[in-house]
Coordinates of C-alpha atoms and ligand atoms in Angstrom, one line a residue:
M1 CA 236.7 63.5 129.7
L2 CA 234.5 61.6 127.3
G3 CA 232.2 58.8 128.4
L4 CA 233.1 55.3 127.4
M5 CA 229.9 54.3 125.8
Q6 CA 229.5 52.9 122.3
D7 CA 229.2 55.6 119.7
E8 CA 226.0 54.4 117.9
P9 CA 224.2 57.0 115.9
L10 CA 220.4 57.2 116.4
L11 CA 219.1 56.0 113.0
I12 CA 215.6 55.2 111.8
S13 CA 216.7 51.9 110.2
A14 CA 217.5 50.7 113.8
I15 CA 213.8 51.0 114.7
I16 CA 212.4 48.7 112.0
E17 CA 215.2 46.2 112.5
F18 CA 214.5 46.2 116.2
A19 CA 210.8 45.7 115.6
A20 CA 211.5 42.8 113.2
R21 CA 213.8 41.1 115.6
H22 CA 212.0 41.6 118.9
H23 CA 208.4 42.0 117.7
G24 CA 208.5 40.3 114.3
N25 CA 205.0 38.9 114.7
A26 CA 203.3 42.1 116.0
E27 CA 200.6 42.9 113.5
V28 CA 200.3 45.8 111.0
V29 CA 196.7 45.9 109.7
S30 CA 195.5 48.2 107.0
R31 CA 192.2 49.0 105.3
R32 CA 193.5 49.3 101.8
V33 CA 192.5 51.7 99.0
E34 CA 191.3 48.5 97.3
G35 CA 188.7 48.3 100.1
D36 CA 189.9 45.0 101.7
I37 CA 191.7 44.5 105.0
H38 CA 195.4 43.6 104.7
R39 CA 197.4 42.0 107.4
T40 CA 201.2 41.9 107.8
N41 CA 203.7 42.2 110.6
Y42 CA 206.9 44.0 111.5
R43 CA 209.1 41.2 110.1
Q44 CA 207.6 41.6 106.6
I45 CA 207.5 45.4 106.8
A46 CA 211.3 45.3 107.6
S47 CA 211.9 42.9 104.7
R48 CA 209.9 45.1 102.2
S49 CA 211.6 48.3 103.6
R50 CA 214.9 46.8 102.6
Q51 CA 213.4 46.1 99.1
V52 CA 212.4 49.8 99.0
A53 CA 216.0 50.8 99.8
N54 CA 217.4 48.4 97.1
A55 CA 214.9 49.9 94.6
L56 CA 216.2 53.4 95.4
D57 CA 219.8 52.3 95.0
A58 CA 218.9 50.7 91.7
K59 CA 217.4 54.0 90.4
K60 CA 220.6 55.8 91.7
I61 CA 218.6 58.1 94.0
A62 CA 221.4 59.8 95.9
F63 CA 221.9 60.1 99.7
G64 CA 219.7 63.0 100.9
D65 CA 217.5 63.1 97.8
R66 CA 213.8 63.6 98.5
V67 CA 211.3 60.8 97.9
A68 CA 207.7 62.0 98.1
T69 CA 204.6 60.2 99.1
L70 CA 201.0 61.1 98.4
A71 CA 199.3 58.4 100.4
W72 CA 196.8 57.4 103.1
N73 CA 197.8 55.5 106.2
G74 CA 198.7 52.0 105.2
Y75 CA 201.4 49.3 105.3
R76 CA 203.1 50.4 102.0
H77 CA 203.4 54.0 103.4
L78 CA 205.0 52.5 106.5
E79 CA 207.5 50.6 104.4
L80 CA 208.4 53.8 102.6
Y81 CA 208.8 55.5 106.0
F82 CA 211.6 53.1 106.9
G83 CA 213.0 52.2 103.5
V84 CA 213.4 55.8 102.3
S85 CA 214.8 57.3 105.6
G86 CA 216.7 54.2 106.6
S87 CA 218.7 54.2 103.4
G88 CA 219.6 57.9 103.8
R89 CA 217.0 59.5 101.5
V90 CA 214.5 62.0 102.8
L91 CA 210.9 61.0 103.0
H92 CA 208.7 63.9 101.9
T93 CA 205.0 63.4 102.9
L94 CA 202.7 65.5 100.7
N95 CA 199.2 66.5 101.8
P96 CA 196.7 65.3 99.2
R97 CA 194.1 67.7 100.6
L98 CA 196.0 70.7 99.1
H99 CA 195.2 72.1 95.7
P100 CA 197.1 70.3 92.9
E101 CA 198.8 73.6 92.0
Q102 CA 200.1 73.9 95.6
I103 CA 201.2 70.3 95.6
A104 CA 203.2 70.9 92.4
W105 CA 204.7 74.0 93.9
I106 CA 205.8 72.0 97.0
V107 CA 207.2 69.1 94.9
N108 CA 209.3 71.6 93.0
H109 CA 210.4 73.5 96.1
A110 CA 211.5 70.2 97.8
D111 CA 213.1 69.0 94.5
D112 CA 211.5 65.6 94.9
K113 CA 213.1 62.9 92.7
V114 CA 210.6 60.1 93.2
L115 CA 206.8 60.4 93.9
C116 CA 205.0 57.4 95.3
F117 CA 201.2 57.7 95.4
D118 CA 198.0 55.8 96.3
M119 CA 195.7 55.1 93.3
T120 CA 193.1 57.4 94.8
F121 CA 195.4 60.3 93.9
L122 CA 196.0 59.3 90.3
P123 CA 194.0 62.3 89.1
I124 CA 196.2 64.6 91.1
I125 CA 199.3 63.0 89.6
K126 CA 197.9 63.3 86.1
A127 CA 197.2 67.0 86.7
I128 CA 200.7 67.8 88.0
A129 CA 203.0 65.2 86.2
T130 CA 204.1 67.7 83.5
K131 CA 204.6 70.5 86.0
V132 CA 207.1 68.7 88.2
P133 CA 210.1 68.2 85.9
G134 CA 212.4 67.1 88.7
V135 CA 210.5 63.9 89.4
Q136 CA 212.2 61.1 87.6
H137 CA 210.0 58.2 88.8
F138 CA 206.3 57.9 89.6
V139 CA 205.4 54.8 91.7
A140 CA 201.8 53.8 92.0
M141 CA 201.3 52.1 95.4
C142 CA 199.4 49.1 94.0
D143 CA 199.8 45.7 92.3
A144 CA 201.1 45.7 88.7
N145 CA 197.8 44.2 87.4
V146 CA 195.6 47.2 88.6
L147 CA 197.8 49.8 87.0
P148 CA 196.1 51.3 83.9
S149 CA 198.3 51.3 80.8
D150 CA 196.9 54.6 79.5
T151 CA 197.8 57.1 82.2
G152 CA 200.1 59.1 80.0
I153 CA 202.6 59.4 82.9
T154 CA 206.1 58.6 81.7
G155 CA 208.2 56.5 84.0
L156 CA 205.2 55.1 85.9
V157 CA 205.7 51.8 87.7
S158 CA 203.6 49.9 90.2
Y159 CA 205.0 49.6 93.7
E160 CA 204.7 45.9 93.9
Q161 CA 206.6 45.4 90.6
W162 CA 209.2 47.9 91.9
L163 CA 209.7 45.8 95.0
N164 CA 209.5 42.4 93.3
E165 CA 212.6 43.2 91.3
Q166 CA 214.6 43.7 94.5
S167 CA 216.3 41.5 97.1
D168 CA 215.2 41.9 100.7
H169 CA 218.9 41.7 101.8
Y170 CA 220.3 45.1 102.5
T171 CA 222.9 46.6 104.8
W172 CA 221.5 49.8 106.1
P173 CA 224.1 52.6 105.8
V174 CA 225.5 54.2 108.9
F175 CA 225.8 58.0 108.8
D176 CA 225.5 61.1 111.0
E177 CA 222.4 61.0 113.1
K178 CA 221.8 64.7 112.4
S179 CA 221.2 63.8 108.7
A180 CA 217.7 64.7 107.4
S181 CA 215.2 61.9 107.5
S182 CA 211.8 63.4 106.5
M183 CA 210.1 66.6 105.8
C184 CA 206.6 68.1 106.1
Y185 CA 205.3 71.4 104.8
T186 CA 203.2 73.5 107.2
S187 CA 199.6 74.2 106.2
G188 CA 200.5 77.9 105.9
T189 CA 197.3 80.0 105.8
T190 CA 199.1 82.9 104.1
G191 CA 202.0 82.8 101.5
H192 CA 203.7 79.7 100.4
P193 CA 204.0 76.7 102.7
K194 CA 207.2 76.2 104.6
A195 CA 209.0 73.0 105.3
A196 CA 210.1 71.5 108.6
L197 CA 213.1 69.1 107.9
Y198 CA 213.4 66.4 110.6
S199 CA 216.6 64.5 111.4
H200 CA 217.2 60.9 112.4
R201 CA 218.2 62.1 115.8
S202 CA 215.2 64.4 116.3
T203 CA 212.8 61.6 115.1
I204 CA 214.2 59.0 117.4
L205 CA 214.3 61.2 120.5
H206 CA 210.7 62.3 119.7
A207 CA 209.6 58.7 119.3
Y208 CA 211.1 57.8 122.7
A209 CA 209.4 60.8 124.4
A210 CA 206.0 60.1 122.7
A211 CA 206.0 56.6 124.1
L212 CA 206.5 57.7 127.7
P213 CA 203.7 56.9 130.2
D214 CA 202.7 60.5 130.8
S215 CA 202.9 61.1 127.0
L216 CA 201.0 58.7 124.7
N217 CA 201.9 55.7 126.8
I218 CA 202.7 53.3 124.0
S219 CA 203.7 49.7 124.6
A220 CA 203.8 46.2 123.1
R221 CA 200.4 45.6 124.7
D222 CA 198.7 48.2 122.6
S223 CA 196.6 48.1 119.4
I224 CA 196.9 51.6 118.0
L225 CA 194.7 53.3 115.4
P226 CA 196.3 56.5 114.1
V227 CA 193.5 58.2 112.2
V228 CA 195.8 61.2 112.2
P229 CA 197.4 61.1 108.7
M230 CA 200.9 59.8 107.9
F231 CA 201.0 62.7 105.4
H232 CA 200.9 65.3 108.1
V233 CA 203.8 65.5 110.7
N234 CA 204.4 61.7 110.4
A235 CA 201.1 60.8 112.1
W236 CA 202.4 62.5 115.3
G237 CA 205.4 60.1 115.3
I238 CA 203.2 57.1 116.1
P239 CA 204.6 54.9 113.3
Y240 CA 208.0 55.2 114.9
S241 CA 206.9 54.9 118.5
A242 CA 204.7 51.9 117.6
A243 CA 207.6 50.0 115.9
M244 CA 210.0 51.0 118.6
T245 CA 207.7 49.4 121.3
G246 CA 206.3 46.6 119.2
A247 CA 202.7 47.9 119.4
K248 CA 200.2 46.5 116.9
I249 CA 199.2 49.2 114.4
V250 CA 195.9 49.6 112.6
F251 CA 195.7 51.9 109.5
P252 CA 192.4 53.2 108.4
G253 CA 193.4 53.9 104.8
P254 CA 191.0 56.3 103.1
A255 CA 187.9 55.4 105.1
M256 CA 187.8 57.9 107.9
D257 CA 184.0 58.2 108.3
G258 CA 182.6 57.4 111.7
K259 CA 181.2 54.0 110.7
S260 CA 184.4 52.7 109.2
V261 CA 186.6 54.0 112.0
F262 CA 184.3 52.4 114.6
E263 CA 184.2 49.1 112.8
L264 CA 188.0 49.0 112.6
I265 CA 188.3 49.8 116.3
E266 CA 186.0 46.9 117.2
S267 CA 187.3 44.3 114.8
E268 CA 191.0 45.0 115.5
K269 CA 190.5 45.4 119.3
V270 CA 192.0 48.9 119.2
N271 CA 192.6 50.3 122.7
F272 CA 194.3 53.5 121.7
A273 CA 193.4 55.9 118.9
A274 CA 194.7 59.2 117.7
G275 CA 193.0 62.0 115.7
V276 CA 191.9 65.6 115.4
P277 CA 188.6 66.7 117.0
T278 CA 186.7 66.7 113.6
V279 CA 187.3 63.0 113.1
W280 CA 186.1 62.1 116.6
Q281 CA 183.1 64.3 116.1
M282 CA 182.1 62.2 113.1
M283 CA 182.7 58.9 115.0
L284 CA 180.9 60.0 118.1
G285 CA 177.9 61.1 116.0
H286 CA 177.8 57.6 114.5
V287 CA 178.2 55.8 117.8
H288 CA 175.5 57.9 119.4
A289 CA 173.1 57.6 116.5
E290 CA 173.4 53.8 116.4
N291 CA 173.5 53.5 120.2
L292 CA 176.9 51.6 120.1
K293 CA 179.5 51.0 122.7
F294 CA 183.3 50.6 122.5
S295 CA 184.4 47.2 123.8
T296 CA 188.2 47.7 123.7
L297 CA 189.0 51.4 123.3
K298 CA 190.5 52.8 126.5
R299 CA 192.2 56.1 125.5
T300 CA 192.4 58.5 122.7
V301 CA 194.8 61.3 122.0
I302 CA 193.2 64.4 120.6
G303 CA 195.1 67.4 119.2
G304 CA 195.6 69.5 116.2
S305 CA 193.0 72.0 117.4
A306 CA 191.4 72.5 120.8
C307 CA 189.3 69.6 122.1
P308 CA 186.0 70.9 123.2
P309 CA 184.8 69.9 126.8
A310 CA 181.7 68.3 125.3
M311 CA 183.9 65.8 123.5
I312 CA 186.0 65.0 126.6
N313 CA 182.8 64.5 128.6
A314 CA 181.2 62.3 125.9
F315 CA 184.3 60.0 125.7
N316 CA 184.9 59.9 129.4
D317 CA 181.4 59.8 131.0
V318 CA 179.4 58.0 128.3
Y319 CA 181.9 55.7 126.8
G320 CA 184.6 55.3 129.5
V321 CA 187.4 56.4 127.2
E322 CA 190.2 58.6 128.6
V323 CA 191.0 61.6 126.5
L324 CA 194.6 62.8 126.3
H325 CA 194.5 66.4 125.1
A326 CA 197.8 67.1 123.3
W327 CA 199.4 70.1 121.6
G328 CA 202.1 70.5 119.1
M329 CA 202.9 71.7 115.6
T330 CA 204.7 70.7 112.4
E331 CA 207.7 72.6 113.5
M332 CA 207.8 70.5 116.7
S333 CA 207.8 67.0 115.1
P334 CA 204.9 67.6 116.5
L335 CA 204.5 66.7 120.2
G336 CA 205.0 69.5 122.8
T337 CA 202.5 68.8 125.6
V338 CA 200.1 66.1 126.6
C339 CA 197.5 66.5 129.3
T340 CA 197.7 63.7 131.9
L341 CA 196.7 64.3 135.5
K342 CA 199.0 64.1 138.5
N343 CA 198.4 62.2 141.8
H344 CA 197.1 65.2 143.7
H345 CA 194.3 65.7 141.1
D346 CA 192.7 62.4 142.1
A347 CA 190.7 63.9 145.0
L348 CA 189.3 66.8 142.8
P349 CA 185.6 66.9 141.9
A350 CA 184.8 65.9 138.3
Q351 CA 184.2 69.5 137.2
D352 CA 187.7 70.6 138.4
K353 CA 189.3 67.6 136.8
L354 CA 187.6 68.6 133.5
K355 CA 189.1 72.1 133.8
I356 CA 192.6 70.6 133.8
R357 CA 191.8 68.0 131.1
L358 CA 190.8 70.9 128.9
K359 CA 194.3 72.3 129.0
Q360 CA 196.7 71.3 126.4
G361 CA 198.9 69.7 129.1
R362 CA 202.4 69.5 130.5
S363 CA 205.7 69.5 128.6
I364 CA 207.2 66.2 127.8
F365 CA 210.9 65.9 128.6
G366 CA 212.8 67.5 125.6
V367 CA 210.4 70.4 125.2
D368 CA 211.1 73.5 127.2
M369 CA 208.5 76.3 127.1
K370 CA 207.8 79.8 128.3
I371 CA 205.3 82.6 127.8
V372 CA 206.4 86.1 127.1
D373 CA 204.8 89.6 126.9
E374 CA 205.1 92.0 123.9
H375 CA 208.6 93.0 125.1
G376 CA 209.9 89.4 125.3
E377 CA 209.8 89.4 129.1
E378 CA 208.8 86.0 130.6
L379 CA 205.4 85.9 132.3
P380 CA 204.6 84.0 135.5
W381 CA 203.2 80.5 135.6
D382 CA 200.0 81.5 137.4
G383 CA 197.4 80.0 135.0
K384 CA 196.1 83.6 134.4
S385 CA 198.9 85.6 132.6
F386 CA 198.8 84.9 129.0
G387 CA 201.4 85.6 126.4
D388 CA 203.3 84.3 123.3
L389 CA 204.3 80.7 123.7
M390 CA 208.0 79.9 123.0
V391 CA 209.6 76.5 122.8
K392 CA 213.0 75.0 122.5
G393 CA 214.3 71.4 122.3
P394 CA 216.1 68.8 120.2
W395 CA 213.0 68.0 118.0
I396 CA 212.0 71.7 117.4
I397 CA 212.9 73.5 114.2
S398 CA 215.9 75.8 114.0
N399 CA 215.0 77.0 110.4
Y400 CA 212.8 76.2 107.5
Y401 CA 214.2 74.1 104.6
N402 CA 215.3 76.0 101.5
S403 CA 214.3 79.3 102.9
D404 CA 215.9 82.7 102.4
A405 CA 214.4 84.1 105.6
A406 CA 216.5 84.4 108.7
S407 CA 216.0 81.8 111.4
P408 CA 212.7 82.3 113.2
L409 CA 214.4 81.7 116.6
I410 CA 214.5 84.4 119.2
D411 CA 217.5 83.9 121.6
G412 CA 217.3 80.2 120.7
W413 CA 213.5 79.9 121.3
F414 CA 210.9 79.2 118.6
P415 CA 207.9 81.5 118.7
T416 CA 204.9 79.1 118.2
G417 CA 202.4 81.8 117.2
D418 CA 200.1 80.5 119.9
V419 CA 199.0 82.5 122.9
A420 CA 198.8 80.6 126.2
T421 CA 198.8 80.5 129.9
I422 CA 200.9 78.1 132.1
D423 CA 199.8 77.2 135.6
A424 CA 202.0 76.6 138.7
D425 CA 201.9 72.8 138.0
G426 CA 203.2 73.4 134.4
Y427 CA 199.9 72.8 132.6
M428 CA 199.8 75.0 129.5
Q429 CA 196.5 76.2 128.0
I430 CA 196.2 77.7 124.5
T431 CA 193.9 80.7 124.4
D432 CA 194.3 81.3 120.7
R433 CA 196.5 81.5 117.7
S434 CA 198.0 85.0 118.1
K435 CA 196.3 86.1 114.8
D436 CA 192.9 84.9 116.1
V437 CA 192.9 86.6 119.4
I438 CA 190.0 89.1 119.7
K439 CA 190.9 92.4 121.3
S440 CA 187.9 94.1 122.8
G441 CA 188.1 97.3 124.8
G442 CA 191.7 96.7 125.6
E443 CA 191.0 93.2 126.9
W444 CA 191.6 89.9 125.1
I445 CA 188.8 87.4 124.4
S446 CA 189.8 83.8 123.8
S447 CA 188.0 82.6 120.6
I448 CA 188.6 79.0 121.8
D449 CA 186.6 79.7 125.0
V450 CA 183.7 81.1 123.0
E451 CA 183.7 78.1 120.6
N452 CA 183.9 75.6 123.4
I453 CA 180.7 76.9 125.0
A454 CA 178.9 76.9 121.7
V455 CA 179.7 73.3 120.9
A456 CA 178.6 72.3 124.4
H457 CA 175.1 73.2 123.3
P458 CA 173.3 70.1 122.2
A459 CA 172.1 71.6 118.9
V460 CA 175.6 72.7 117.8
A461 CA 177.8 70.6 115.5
M462 CA 180.6 73.1 114.9
A463 CA 181.4 76.7 115.9
A464 CA 184.0 79.3 115.0
C465 CA 184.5 82.6 116.8
I466 CA 186.0 85.5 115.0
G467 CA 186.5 89.2 115.8
I468 CA 184.7 91.9 113.8
K469 CA 185.9 95.5 113.7
H470 CA 183.9 97.8 116.1
P471 CA 184.2 101.6 116.2
K472 CA 184.2 101.8 120.0
W473 CA 185.6 98.5 121.2
D474 CA 188.1 97.9 118.5
E475 CA 186.8 94.3 117.9
R476 CA 183.7 92.3 119.0
P477 CA 183.3 88.5 118.9
I478 CA 180.7 86.8 116.8
V479 CA 180.2 83.1 116.6
I480 CA 179.5 81.2 113.4
V481 CA 177.6 78.0 113.9
V482 CA 176.7 74.8 112.1
T483 CA 173.8 73.1 113.7
K484 CA 173.3 69.3 114.0
P485 CA 171.1 67.9 111.2
G486 CA 167.3 68.3 111.9
V487 CA 167.8 70.4 115.1
A488 CA 166.4 73.9 115.5
L489 CA 168.3 76.6 117.3
T490 CA 167.8 80.4 117.4
R491 CA 170.3 83.2 117.9
E492 CA 168.6 84.1 121.2
E493 CA 168.7 80.6 122.5
L494 CA 172.5 80.3 121.9
L495 CA 173.3 83.7 123.3
A496 CA 171.3 82.9 126.4
F497 CA 173.4 79.7 126.7
Y498 CA 176.5 81.8 127.3
E499 CA 174.9 83.4 130.4
G500 CA 177.0 82.6 133.6
K501 CA 179.6 80.7 131.6
I502 CA 181.8 83.7 130.6
A503 CA 181.9 87.4 131.5
K504 CA 179.1 89.4 129.9
W505 CA 181.5 91.4 127.7
Q506 CA 183.0 88.2 126.3
V507 CA 179.6 86.9 125.1
P508 CA 179.5 87.2 121.3
D509 CA 177.5 90.0 119.8
D510 CA 175.9 87.8 117.2
V511 CA 175.3 84.3 115.9
V512 CA 175.7 83.6 112.2
F513 CA 174.2 80.2 111.0
V514 CA 176.0 78.6 108.1
E515 CA 175.8 75.2 106.3
S516 CA 179.4 74.4 106.8
I517 CA 182.7 75.9 108.1
P518 CA 185.7 75.6 105.7
L519 CA 188.3 73.2 107.0
G520 CA 191.9 73.2 105.9
G521 CA 194.1 70.3 104.8
T522 CA 194.7 69.2 108.4
G523 CA 191.2 69.4 109.7
K524 CA 191.5 72.9 111.2
M525 CA 188.9 75.6 110.8
Q526 CA 190.0 78.1 108.2
K527 CA 189.2 81.4 109.9
T528 CA 190.8 83.4 107.1
K529 CA 188.3 81.9 104.6
L530 CA 185.5 82.6 107.1
R531 CA 186.5 86.2 107.4
E532 CA 186.5 86.5 103.6
Q533 CA 183.1 84.9 103.4
L534 CA 181.8 87.4 105.9
A535 CA 183.4 90.4 104.3
G536 CA 180.2 92.4 104.0
Y537 CA 178.9 91.4 107.5
V538 CA 177.8 94.2 109.8
L539 CA 177.4 93.8 113.6
P540 CA 173.9 94.3 115.0
N541 CA 173.1 97.7 116.5
L542 CA 175.7 99.5 114.5
Ligands
AMP1 P1 200.1 72.2 112.5 O1 201.5 72.7 112.3 O2 199.4 72.2 111.2 O3 200.1 70.9 113.1 O4 199.4 73.2 113.4 C1 199.9 73.6 114.7 C2 198.9 74.5 115.4 O5 197.7 73.8 115.6 C3 199.4 74.9 116.7 O6 200.3 76.0 116.7 C4 198.1 75.3 117.4 O7 197.7 76.6 117.0 C5 197.1 74.3 116.8 N1 196.9 73.2 117.8 C6 197.5 72.0 117.8 N2 197.0 71.3 118.8 C7 196.2 72.1 119.5 C8 195.4 71.9 120.6 N3 195.3 70.7 121.3 N4 194.6 72.9 121.0 C9 194.6 74.1 120.4 N5 195.3 74.3 119.3 C10 196.1 73.3 118.8

């Protein structure tokens, strides 16, 4: 027997129409590429999203065609999020931090028909325009009067002119909620990047789950700053959850340095911010150096790579800001777990609470997870056994887009490539990417543990731990360190700092000081590059 409820498909157009109708005056504030602060609201965003949809109709862009963006976080990008997907096209967010050759490869692989870009990225567009023959329209996300006439790019139009020619009346199409809505290519450290293709249904279910109280806890009372880019996994779904709840949203544009981010938090009364650890490292550095305080910021979600304890402590103890440690991946839309405490943790001493906060957290409803050994057997949730982390759920990938390879699923579960423990309370902790795990004398050493201790040292700005081949032990860990400006640190001092914090055999064999550690397009340390840089390195005492 079927239920007798209305058969309304879950479509992204409904989110922006809901926001316009119920939270029409809620603000959307952007620091623009032009440098100024721009203010709009959900009513106007909805209206301009409809103009985007009409513009795509006028250009005869077909249902399901890909419309790419190469853009910072800002209101025009938000309008494209809703206008492109809502009208049945697929929003393809490109990562501008990739090499132009790689961007061109991705555009061709996705078969993008339209490419909308912020003026910052005009040089990239000039470099790739002739290499992406499938792109029929280039749209510069700016006013008509700032568009140079001599770009040499055929079919180039300004976004504002593109919209001005269109009515803001539009009837959003109704179609199967399983239709594709947006796509994002994984950062892929080896081989070509691969695309996750999200659907309307997966995006809406994810947006609901992300807004839950034990998740990101998003409501109409919030002023949210997503520093996490809209060009990578839809800014963790925040644009959708914010519009769904009517939260004010504040976009940083291209200015992601500590000073600019701090100023925006203060001037826009931001109470919730989201970003990767490297962004917060820059902001905390600025706040500390200038002896500043946050007057409105109450919580921040940190994910993308492991959040070091020193950062959780600094936010919590010094600035009174709660850190929500979260984990996910492109293939998961991206949210999988968020670390919020349960009632029975209240009585714990601060040190024990910190141990839990360091974990990547509990599953949100919709994400099932398990850890398995090398034979695929499930391991116990005892907080000690570690194995390959597998996930399943309605916003987790079943296969990559336009891929010849077989589905990556194993018995319906997606292997994340992460190695983790899960404790009896369901808190998951990542010990490593499986390829970064260090195997020493038959035991595993967590590179994340080794890095976390190093960055807790007051002289260390950034640390990466990698395994180096060893004739007897198979591999031994070393730690590569960037020190804070003007602070002296010796190898011996840092190695002594490990004493009593981890087992002796887990202490790195050596410290290598470097000027900088290579970061990838999404702010993660690139250990493959580090390994290449250290190709001739020899362990001490060999
Ligand atoms: P991406 O698909 O680029 O978002 O990268 C996903 C990968 O980032 C995951 O599989 C993890 O290896 C890593 N990651 C994400 N969040 C965390 C976290 N909180 N702690 C440790 N690693 C993380």
